[in-house]
XYZ file of C-alpha atoms in Angstrom:
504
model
C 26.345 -2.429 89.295
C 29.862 -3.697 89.834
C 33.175 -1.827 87.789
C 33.280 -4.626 85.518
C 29.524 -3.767 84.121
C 30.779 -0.257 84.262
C 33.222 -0.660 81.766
C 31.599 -2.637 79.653
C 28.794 -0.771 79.235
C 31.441 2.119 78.132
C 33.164 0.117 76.037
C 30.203 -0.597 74.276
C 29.076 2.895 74.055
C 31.909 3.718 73.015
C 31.456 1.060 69.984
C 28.151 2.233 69.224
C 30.319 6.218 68.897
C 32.919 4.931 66.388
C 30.228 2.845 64.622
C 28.017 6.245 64.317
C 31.203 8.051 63.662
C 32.441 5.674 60.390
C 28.811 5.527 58.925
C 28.818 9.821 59.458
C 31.915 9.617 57.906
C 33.905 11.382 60.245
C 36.103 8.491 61.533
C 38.591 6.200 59.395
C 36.614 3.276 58.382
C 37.950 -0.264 59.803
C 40.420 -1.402 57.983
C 41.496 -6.100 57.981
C 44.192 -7.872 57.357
C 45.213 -7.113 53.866
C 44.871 -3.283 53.947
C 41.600 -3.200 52.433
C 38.749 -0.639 53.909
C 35.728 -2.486 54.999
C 32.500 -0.487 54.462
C 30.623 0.451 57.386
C 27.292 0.069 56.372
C 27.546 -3.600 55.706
C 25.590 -4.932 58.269
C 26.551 -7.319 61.370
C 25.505 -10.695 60.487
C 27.789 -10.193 57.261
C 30.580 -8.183 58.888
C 31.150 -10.700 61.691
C 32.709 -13.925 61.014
C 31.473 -17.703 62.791
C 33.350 -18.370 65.498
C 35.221 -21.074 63.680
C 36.806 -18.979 61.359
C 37.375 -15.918 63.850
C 40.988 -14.570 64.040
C 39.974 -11.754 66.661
C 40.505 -9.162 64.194
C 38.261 -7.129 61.492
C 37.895 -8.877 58.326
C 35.480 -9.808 55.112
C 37.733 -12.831 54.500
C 35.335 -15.503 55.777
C 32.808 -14.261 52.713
C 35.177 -14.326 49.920
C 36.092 -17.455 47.775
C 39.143 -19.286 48.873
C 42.295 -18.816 46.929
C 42.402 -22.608 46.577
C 39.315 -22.717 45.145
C 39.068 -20.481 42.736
C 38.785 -21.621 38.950
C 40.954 -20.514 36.786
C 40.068 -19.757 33.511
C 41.882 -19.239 30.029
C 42.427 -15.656 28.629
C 41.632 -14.014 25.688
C 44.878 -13.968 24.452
C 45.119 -18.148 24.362
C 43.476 -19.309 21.656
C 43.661 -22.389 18.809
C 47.039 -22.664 16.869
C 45.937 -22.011 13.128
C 48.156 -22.899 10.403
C 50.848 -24.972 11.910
C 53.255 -25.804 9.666
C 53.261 -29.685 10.562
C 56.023 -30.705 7.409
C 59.231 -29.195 8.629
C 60.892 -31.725 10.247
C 64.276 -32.386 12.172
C 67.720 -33.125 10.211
C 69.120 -35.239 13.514
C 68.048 -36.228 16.817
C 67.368 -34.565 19.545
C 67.973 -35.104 23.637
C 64.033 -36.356 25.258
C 62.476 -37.073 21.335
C 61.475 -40.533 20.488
C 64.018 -43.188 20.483
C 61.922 -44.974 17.670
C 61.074 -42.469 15.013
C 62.670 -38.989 16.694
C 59.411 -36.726 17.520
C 59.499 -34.832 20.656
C 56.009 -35.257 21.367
C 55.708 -38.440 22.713
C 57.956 -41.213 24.044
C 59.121 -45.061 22.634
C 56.156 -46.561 24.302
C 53.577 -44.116 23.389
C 54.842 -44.377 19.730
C 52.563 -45.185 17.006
C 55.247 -45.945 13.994
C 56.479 -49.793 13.354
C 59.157 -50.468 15.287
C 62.699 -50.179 13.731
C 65.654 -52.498 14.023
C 67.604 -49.217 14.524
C 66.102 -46.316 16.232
C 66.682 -42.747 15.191
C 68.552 -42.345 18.224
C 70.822 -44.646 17.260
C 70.597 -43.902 13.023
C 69.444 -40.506 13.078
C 67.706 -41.076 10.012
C 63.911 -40.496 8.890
C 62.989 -38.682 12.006
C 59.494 -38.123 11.885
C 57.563 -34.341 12.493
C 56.416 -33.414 15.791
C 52.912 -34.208 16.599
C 51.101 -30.646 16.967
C 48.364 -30.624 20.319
C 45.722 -28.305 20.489
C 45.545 -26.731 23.798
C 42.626 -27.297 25.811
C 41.178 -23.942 26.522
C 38.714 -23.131 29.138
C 36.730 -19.806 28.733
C 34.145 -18.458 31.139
C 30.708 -17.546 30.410
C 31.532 -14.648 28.490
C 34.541 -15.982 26.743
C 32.583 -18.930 25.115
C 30.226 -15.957 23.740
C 33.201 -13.732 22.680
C 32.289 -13.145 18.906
C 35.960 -11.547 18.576
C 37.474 -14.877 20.714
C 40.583 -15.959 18.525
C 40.986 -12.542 16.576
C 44.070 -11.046 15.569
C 44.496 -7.071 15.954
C 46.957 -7.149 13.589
C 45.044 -9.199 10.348
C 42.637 -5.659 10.163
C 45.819 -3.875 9.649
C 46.513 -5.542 6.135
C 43.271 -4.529 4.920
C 43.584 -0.700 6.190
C 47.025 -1.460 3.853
C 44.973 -2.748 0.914
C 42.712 0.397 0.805
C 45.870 2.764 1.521
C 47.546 1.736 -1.215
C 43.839 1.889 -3.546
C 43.763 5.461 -2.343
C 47.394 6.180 -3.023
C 47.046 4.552 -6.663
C 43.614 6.571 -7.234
C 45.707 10.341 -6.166
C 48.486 9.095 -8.597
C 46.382 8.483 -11.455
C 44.223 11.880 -10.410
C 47.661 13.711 -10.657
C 48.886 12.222 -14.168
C 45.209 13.371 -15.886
C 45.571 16.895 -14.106
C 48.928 16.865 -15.431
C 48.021 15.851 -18.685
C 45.416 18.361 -19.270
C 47.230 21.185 -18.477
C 50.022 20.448 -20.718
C 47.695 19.507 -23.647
C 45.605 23.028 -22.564
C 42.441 20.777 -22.115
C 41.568 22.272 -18.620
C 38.937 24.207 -18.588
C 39.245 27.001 -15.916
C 41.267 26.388 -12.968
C 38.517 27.722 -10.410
C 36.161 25.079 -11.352
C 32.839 23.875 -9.629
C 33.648 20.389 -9.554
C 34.425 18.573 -6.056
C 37.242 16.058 -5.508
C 34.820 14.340 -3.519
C 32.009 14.466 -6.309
C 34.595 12.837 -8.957
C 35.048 9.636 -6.339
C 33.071 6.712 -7.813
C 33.493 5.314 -4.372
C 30.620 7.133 -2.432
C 28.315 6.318 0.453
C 24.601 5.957 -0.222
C 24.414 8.735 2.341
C 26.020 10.646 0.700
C 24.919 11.060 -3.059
C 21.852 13.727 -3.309
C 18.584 12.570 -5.736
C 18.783 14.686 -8.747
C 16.036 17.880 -8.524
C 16.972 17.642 -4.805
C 19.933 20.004 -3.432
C 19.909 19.421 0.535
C 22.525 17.665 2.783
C 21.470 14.277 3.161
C 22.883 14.017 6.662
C 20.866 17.005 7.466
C 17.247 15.200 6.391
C 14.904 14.968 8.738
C 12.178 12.148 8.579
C 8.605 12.266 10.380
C 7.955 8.676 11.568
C 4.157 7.078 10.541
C 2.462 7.506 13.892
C -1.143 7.304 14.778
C -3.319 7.956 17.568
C -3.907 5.243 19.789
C -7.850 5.481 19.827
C -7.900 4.659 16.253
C -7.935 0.984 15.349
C -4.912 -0.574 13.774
C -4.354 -1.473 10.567
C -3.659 -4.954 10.409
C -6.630 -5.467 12.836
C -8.804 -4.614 9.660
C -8.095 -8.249 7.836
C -7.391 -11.026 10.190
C -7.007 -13.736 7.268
C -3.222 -14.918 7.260
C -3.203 -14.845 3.534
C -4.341 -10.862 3.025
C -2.779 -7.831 2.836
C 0.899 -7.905 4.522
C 1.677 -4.971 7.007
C 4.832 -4.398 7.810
C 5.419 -3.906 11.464
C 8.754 -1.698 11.170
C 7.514 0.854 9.021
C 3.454 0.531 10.150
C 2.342 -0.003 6.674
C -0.345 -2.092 4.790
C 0.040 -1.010 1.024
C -3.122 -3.565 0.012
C -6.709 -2.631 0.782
C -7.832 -4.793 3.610
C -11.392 -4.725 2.819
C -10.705 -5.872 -1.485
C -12.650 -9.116 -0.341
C -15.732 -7.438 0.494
C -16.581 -5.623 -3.267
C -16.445 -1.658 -1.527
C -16.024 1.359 -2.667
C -12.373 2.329 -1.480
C -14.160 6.003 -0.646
C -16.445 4.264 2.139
C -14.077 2.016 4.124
C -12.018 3.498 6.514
C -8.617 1.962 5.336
C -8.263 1.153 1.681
C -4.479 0.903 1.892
C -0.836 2.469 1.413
C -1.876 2.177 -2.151
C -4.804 4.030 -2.407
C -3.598 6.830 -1.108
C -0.420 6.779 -2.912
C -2.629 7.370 -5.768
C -5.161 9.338 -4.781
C -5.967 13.189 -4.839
C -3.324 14.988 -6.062
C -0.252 12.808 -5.698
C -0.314 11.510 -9.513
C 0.356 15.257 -10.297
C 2.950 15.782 -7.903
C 4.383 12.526 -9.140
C 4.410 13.361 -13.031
C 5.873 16.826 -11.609
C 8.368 15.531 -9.491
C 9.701 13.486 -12.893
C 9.463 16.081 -14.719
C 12.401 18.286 -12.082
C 14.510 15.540 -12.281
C 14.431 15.625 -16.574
C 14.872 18.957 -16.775
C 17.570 18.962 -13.702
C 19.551 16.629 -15.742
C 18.673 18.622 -19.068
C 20.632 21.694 -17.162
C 17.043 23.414 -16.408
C 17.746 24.506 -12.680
C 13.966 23.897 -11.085
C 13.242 22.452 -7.691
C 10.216 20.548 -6.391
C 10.181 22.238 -2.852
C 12.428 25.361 -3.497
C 9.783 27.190 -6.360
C 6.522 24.817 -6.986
C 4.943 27.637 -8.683
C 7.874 27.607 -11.103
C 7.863 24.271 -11.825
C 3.895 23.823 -12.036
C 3.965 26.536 -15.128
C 6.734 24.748 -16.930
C 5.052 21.586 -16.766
C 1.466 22.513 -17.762
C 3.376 24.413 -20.504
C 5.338 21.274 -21.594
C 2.360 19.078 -21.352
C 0.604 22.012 -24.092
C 3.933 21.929 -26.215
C 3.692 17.951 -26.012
C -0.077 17.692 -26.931
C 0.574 20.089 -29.972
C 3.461 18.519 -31.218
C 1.845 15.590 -31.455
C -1.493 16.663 -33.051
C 0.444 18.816 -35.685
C 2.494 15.557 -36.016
C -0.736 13.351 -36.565
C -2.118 16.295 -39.306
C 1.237 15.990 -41.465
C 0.929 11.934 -41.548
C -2.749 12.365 -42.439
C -1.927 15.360 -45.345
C 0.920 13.205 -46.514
C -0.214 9.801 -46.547
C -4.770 10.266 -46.426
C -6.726 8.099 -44.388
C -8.454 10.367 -41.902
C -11.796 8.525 -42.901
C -10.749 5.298 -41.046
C -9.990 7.694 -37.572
C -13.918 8.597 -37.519
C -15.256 5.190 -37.432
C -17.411 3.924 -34.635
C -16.009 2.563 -31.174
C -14.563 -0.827 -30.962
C -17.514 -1.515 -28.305
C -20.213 -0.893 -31.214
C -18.452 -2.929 -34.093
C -16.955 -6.003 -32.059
C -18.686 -5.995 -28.668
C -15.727 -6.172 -26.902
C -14.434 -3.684 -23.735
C -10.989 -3.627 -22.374
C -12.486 -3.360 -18.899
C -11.404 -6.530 -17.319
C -14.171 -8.166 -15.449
C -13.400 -12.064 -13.726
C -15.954 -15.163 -13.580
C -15.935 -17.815 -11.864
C -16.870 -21.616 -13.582
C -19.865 -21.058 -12.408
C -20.692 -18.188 -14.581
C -20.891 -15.678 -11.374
C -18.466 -12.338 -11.628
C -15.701 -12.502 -9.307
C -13.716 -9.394 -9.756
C -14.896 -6.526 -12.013
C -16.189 -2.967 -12.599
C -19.650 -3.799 -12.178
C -21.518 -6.686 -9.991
C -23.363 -8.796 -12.277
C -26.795 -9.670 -11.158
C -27.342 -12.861 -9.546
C -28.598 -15.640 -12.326
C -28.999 -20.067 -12.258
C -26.499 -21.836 -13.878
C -29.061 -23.513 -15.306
C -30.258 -22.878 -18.860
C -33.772 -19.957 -18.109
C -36.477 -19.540 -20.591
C -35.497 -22.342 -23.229
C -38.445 -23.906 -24.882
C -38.325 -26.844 -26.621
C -40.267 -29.715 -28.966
C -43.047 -26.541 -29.390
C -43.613 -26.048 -25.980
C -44.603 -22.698 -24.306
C -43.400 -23.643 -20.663
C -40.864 -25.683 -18.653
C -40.830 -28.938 -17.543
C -42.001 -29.013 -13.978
C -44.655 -26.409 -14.193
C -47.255 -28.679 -13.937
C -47.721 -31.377 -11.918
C -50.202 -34.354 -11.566
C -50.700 -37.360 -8.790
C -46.933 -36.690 -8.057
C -45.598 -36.390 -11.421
C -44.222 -33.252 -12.897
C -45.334 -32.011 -16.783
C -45.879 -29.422 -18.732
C -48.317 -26.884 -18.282
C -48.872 -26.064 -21.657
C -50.268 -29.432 -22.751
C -50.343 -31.013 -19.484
C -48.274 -33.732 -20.773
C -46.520 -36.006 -17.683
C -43.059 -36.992 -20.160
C -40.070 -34.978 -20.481
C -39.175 -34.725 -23.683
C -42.638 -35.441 -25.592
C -44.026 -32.742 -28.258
C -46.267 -30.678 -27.149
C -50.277 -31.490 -28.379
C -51.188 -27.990 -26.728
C -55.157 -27.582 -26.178
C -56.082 -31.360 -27.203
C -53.197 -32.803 -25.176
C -55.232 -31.115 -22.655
C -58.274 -32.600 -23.492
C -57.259 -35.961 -24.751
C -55.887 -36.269 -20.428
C -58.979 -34.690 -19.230
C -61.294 -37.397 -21.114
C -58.689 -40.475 -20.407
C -58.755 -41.540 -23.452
C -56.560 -44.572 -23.876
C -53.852 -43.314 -26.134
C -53.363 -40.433 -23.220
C -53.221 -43.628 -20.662
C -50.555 -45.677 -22.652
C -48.821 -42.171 -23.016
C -47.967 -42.012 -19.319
C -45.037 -44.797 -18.377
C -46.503 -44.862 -15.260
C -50.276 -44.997 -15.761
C -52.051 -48.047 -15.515
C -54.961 -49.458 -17.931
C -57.584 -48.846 -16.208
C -56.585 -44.840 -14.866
C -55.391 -45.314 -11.969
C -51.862 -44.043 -10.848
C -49.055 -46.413 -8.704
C -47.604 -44.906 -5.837
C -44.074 -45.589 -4.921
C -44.730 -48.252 -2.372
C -46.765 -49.985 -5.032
C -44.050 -49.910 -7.698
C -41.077 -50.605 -4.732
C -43.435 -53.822 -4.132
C -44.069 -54.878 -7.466
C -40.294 -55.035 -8.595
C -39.661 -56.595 -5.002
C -42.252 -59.625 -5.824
C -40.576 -59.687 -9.595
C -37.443 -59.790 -7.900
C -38.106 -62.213 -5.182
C -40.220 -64.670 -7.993
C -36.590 -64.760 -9.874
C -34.905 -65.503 -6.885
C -37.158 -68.859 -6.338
C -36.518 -70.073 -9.495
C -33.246 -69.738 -9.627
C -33.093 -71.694 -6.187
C -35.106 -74.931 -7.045
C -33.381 -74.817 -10.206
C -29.597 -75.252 -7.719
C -30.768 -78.035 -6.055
C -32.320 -80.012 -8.600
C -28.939 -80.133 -9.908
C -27.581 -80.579 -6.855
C -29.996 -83.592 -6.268
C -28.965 -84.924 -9.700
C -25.628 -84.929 -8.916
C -25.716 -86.694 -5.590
C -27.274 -89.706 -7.349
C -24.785 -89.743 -10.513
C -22.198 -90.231 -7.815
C -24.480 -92.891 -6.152
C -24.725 -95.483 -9.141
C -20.521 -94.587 -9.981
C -20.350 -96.090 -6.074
C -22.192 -99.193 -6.274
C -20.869 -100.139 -9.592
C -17.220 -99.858 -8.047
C -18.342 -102.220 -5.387
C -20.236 -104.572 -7.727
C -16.924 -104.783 -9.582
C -15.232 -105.880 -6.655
C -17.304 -108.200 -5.311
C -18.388 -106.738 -2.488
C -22.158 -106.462 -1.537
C -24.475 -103.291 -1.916
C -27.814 -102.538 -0.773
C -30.283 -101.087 -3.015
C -29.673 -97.315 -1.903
C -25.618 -97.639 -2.996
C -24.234 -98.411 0.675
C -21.527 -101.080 1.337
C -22.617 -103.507 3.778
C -20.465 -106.140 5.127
């Protein structure tokens, strides 16, 4: 191996050292040729520039974006001019404006105005306003979607102003009542209950507490409407667009799913935000709940959550009080003005067969929507005799006619002869034979085909007729036209054969 591998294997384990050394971080890293540190763990092919670009010294310049190249873009402090004042104009003219009419914006042969004999350079008269340009502005990707692009810092300051001066007018009038009432003597006691804060009109939502509720509002905790993931969703129940809505953000589905299907709310296994809003025992709690807020705002200090046995005993006494008062009141109208006699008639049902319980049909006559299913019936009329008869039409039938089976009669409609209609068709006797439309003299019964056939040889008979009777007119026609011909011709002079043609 000759010196000059020597050191060149050195030099390159010595590379390899350093390398080792800067990743370790126990050597300064590499620094190129604008002072800027270039990280050691970027690897070679990145690191080392093409050999047209190579300067023979460390540098990351080769993958950066030439200076030249770069786009510029606008900032966010350019934006639109908005309310230009485009009327003032100049009182005389000025060096570079527009020898024709005087504005600075353009030059004479850009210039839009008529031409003048005189200039305004030269009269200095009627100079017109400068033309205003919008700048053209060119925002990156994120400037076109600035939603604050074009807004002024200092325009929220004038409404911070607005509601500082609201506040300071609100302390000032504050000041004069409080002033007021103590010289009048109006006060009541200076260590009062009341808030400042619970005198401002101007509250959050947040803020204000439900009356027959003392907590801090911002203190509430709320237990989200979760459910176990085995159990089948809600608005899986109903897949028909037009049912019940559920309401993805808060999981609920306050109709019954399953109204379509006539059950029992107690044996599906959803019946609905609804039904178990009033269900059980959360009517009572309900009325209860009202009744804490009343009596809250009545001065009656009672809280739903703070003493429910409290509250339950003032409310089933109320409810007692209530009842009471109104019996004794119904007594003294009854003593005072009679009529007690008309309270202890019978039920509405009993005298005008009529319910309250609402119960829908369709046109039909079949119950839609009600209390109780109605049993299935035929829209037809049932059990509806008439002209004396004792059964239906088309109980009986007869060489494919339908009758009666109480006098065996074969026409709809006819009065019933009972036994001796019976008899009268048995014996086919002739009044029973002309009886029957269909019947023939003789007894014996036309099938279909046999009637289709007869009113097709009726038909076809007609047809005929009507036929020869066309072209016998037709025929008579042809010769009318005939004789007109040869007397023409005759007229004339000119010679005719005996069938009415012209012969030369």
């Amino acid at each position: 191996m000759s010196e000059t591998d020597n050191k060149k294997e050195l030099t390159w384990k010595q590379k390899k050292e350093l390398e080792e050394a800067r990743k370790a971080g126990t050597a300064p890293a590499e620094v190129d040729e604008e002072g800027k540190d270039i990280n050691p763990h970027i690897p070679q092919y990145i690191s080392q520039a093409p050999w047209y670009v190579s300067n023979n010294r460390p540098s990351l310049k080769h993958q950066r974006e030439p200076e030249d190249k770069k786009k510029t873009f606008s900032s966010i402090t350019e934006w639109y001019k908005k309310g230009v004042n485009r009327s003032s104009r100049a009182t005389k003219f000025r060096p570079g404006a527009c020898t024709n009419c005087g504005a600075m914006s353009h030059k004479a042969k850009d210039c839009l105005d008529r031409p003048r004999k005189l200039g305004a350079k030269f009269t200095g008269k009627d100079i017109q306003p400068d033309e205003f340009v919008q700048p053209m502005l060119d925002f990156d990707y994120d400037g076109k979607r600035d939603r604050w692009n074009g807004y002024n810092p200092d325009w929220h300051q004038e409404i911070v102003d607005q509601y500082a001066k609201v506040d300071e007018a609100k302390r000032k009038l504050k000041a004069e009542r409080l002033q007021s009432e103590l010289i009048s003597g109006s006060l009541a006691k200076a260590g009062s209950d009341h808030d400042d804060s619970s005198e401002d009109e101007d509250k959050y939502a947040e803020e204000i507490n439900m009356p027959g509720t003392k907590f801090d509002s911002k203190r509430r905790t709320t237990v989200r409407n979760l459910r176990i993931r085995e159990d089948t969703a809600k608005y899986l129940y109903n897949l028909d667009p037009d049912g019940p809505y559920y309401d993805p953000k808060t999981r609920s589905m306050r109709g019954n799913p399953f109204h379509h299907l006539n059950k029992d709310p107690m044996e599906v296994p959803f019946a609905g935000e609804n039904f178990v809003r009033h269900s059980g025992d959360v009517k009572d709690f309900a009325h209860q709940q009202m009744f804490a807020w009343e009596a809250y705002e009545h001065g009656t200090d009672v809280h739903t959550l703070a003493d429910p046995t409290k509250l339950e005993l003032m409310h089933k006494s109320f409810k007692e009080k209530k009842k009471n008062f109104k019996s004794d009141q119904q007594q003294s109208i009854l003593e005072k003005y009679g009529g007690e006699e008309h309270l202890d008639a019978p039920p509405k049902e009993l005298l005008l067969a009529q319910t309250e319980n609402y119960v829908e049909y369709a046109r039909s006559g079949t119950v839609i929507k009600g209390q109780e299913r109605a049993p299935v019936k035929s829209k037809y009329l049932e059990d509806v005799y008439t002209n004396n008869h004792t059964s239906v039409w088309g109980s009986y039938w007869e060489n494919g006619h339908w009758g009666y089976t109480c006098c065996h009669s074969l026409v709809k409609g006819s009065y019933c002869t009972g036994e001796a209609g019976k008899l009268a068709r048995k014996a086919h006797t002739p009044s029973a034979v002309l009886s029957i439309g269909d019947v023939s003299i003789d007894g014996h019964v036309k099938s279909l085909m046999e009637e289709h056939a007869d009113k097709q040889g009726k038909k076809n008979k007609k047809e005929r007729k009507h036929e020869e009777k066309r072209k016998a007119e037709q025929e008579e026609l042809v010769k009318k036209e005939r004789l007109v011909k040869v007397d023409l011709f005759q007229s004339i002079g000119y010679p005719v054969c005996g069938c009415g043609i012209y012969r030369p």
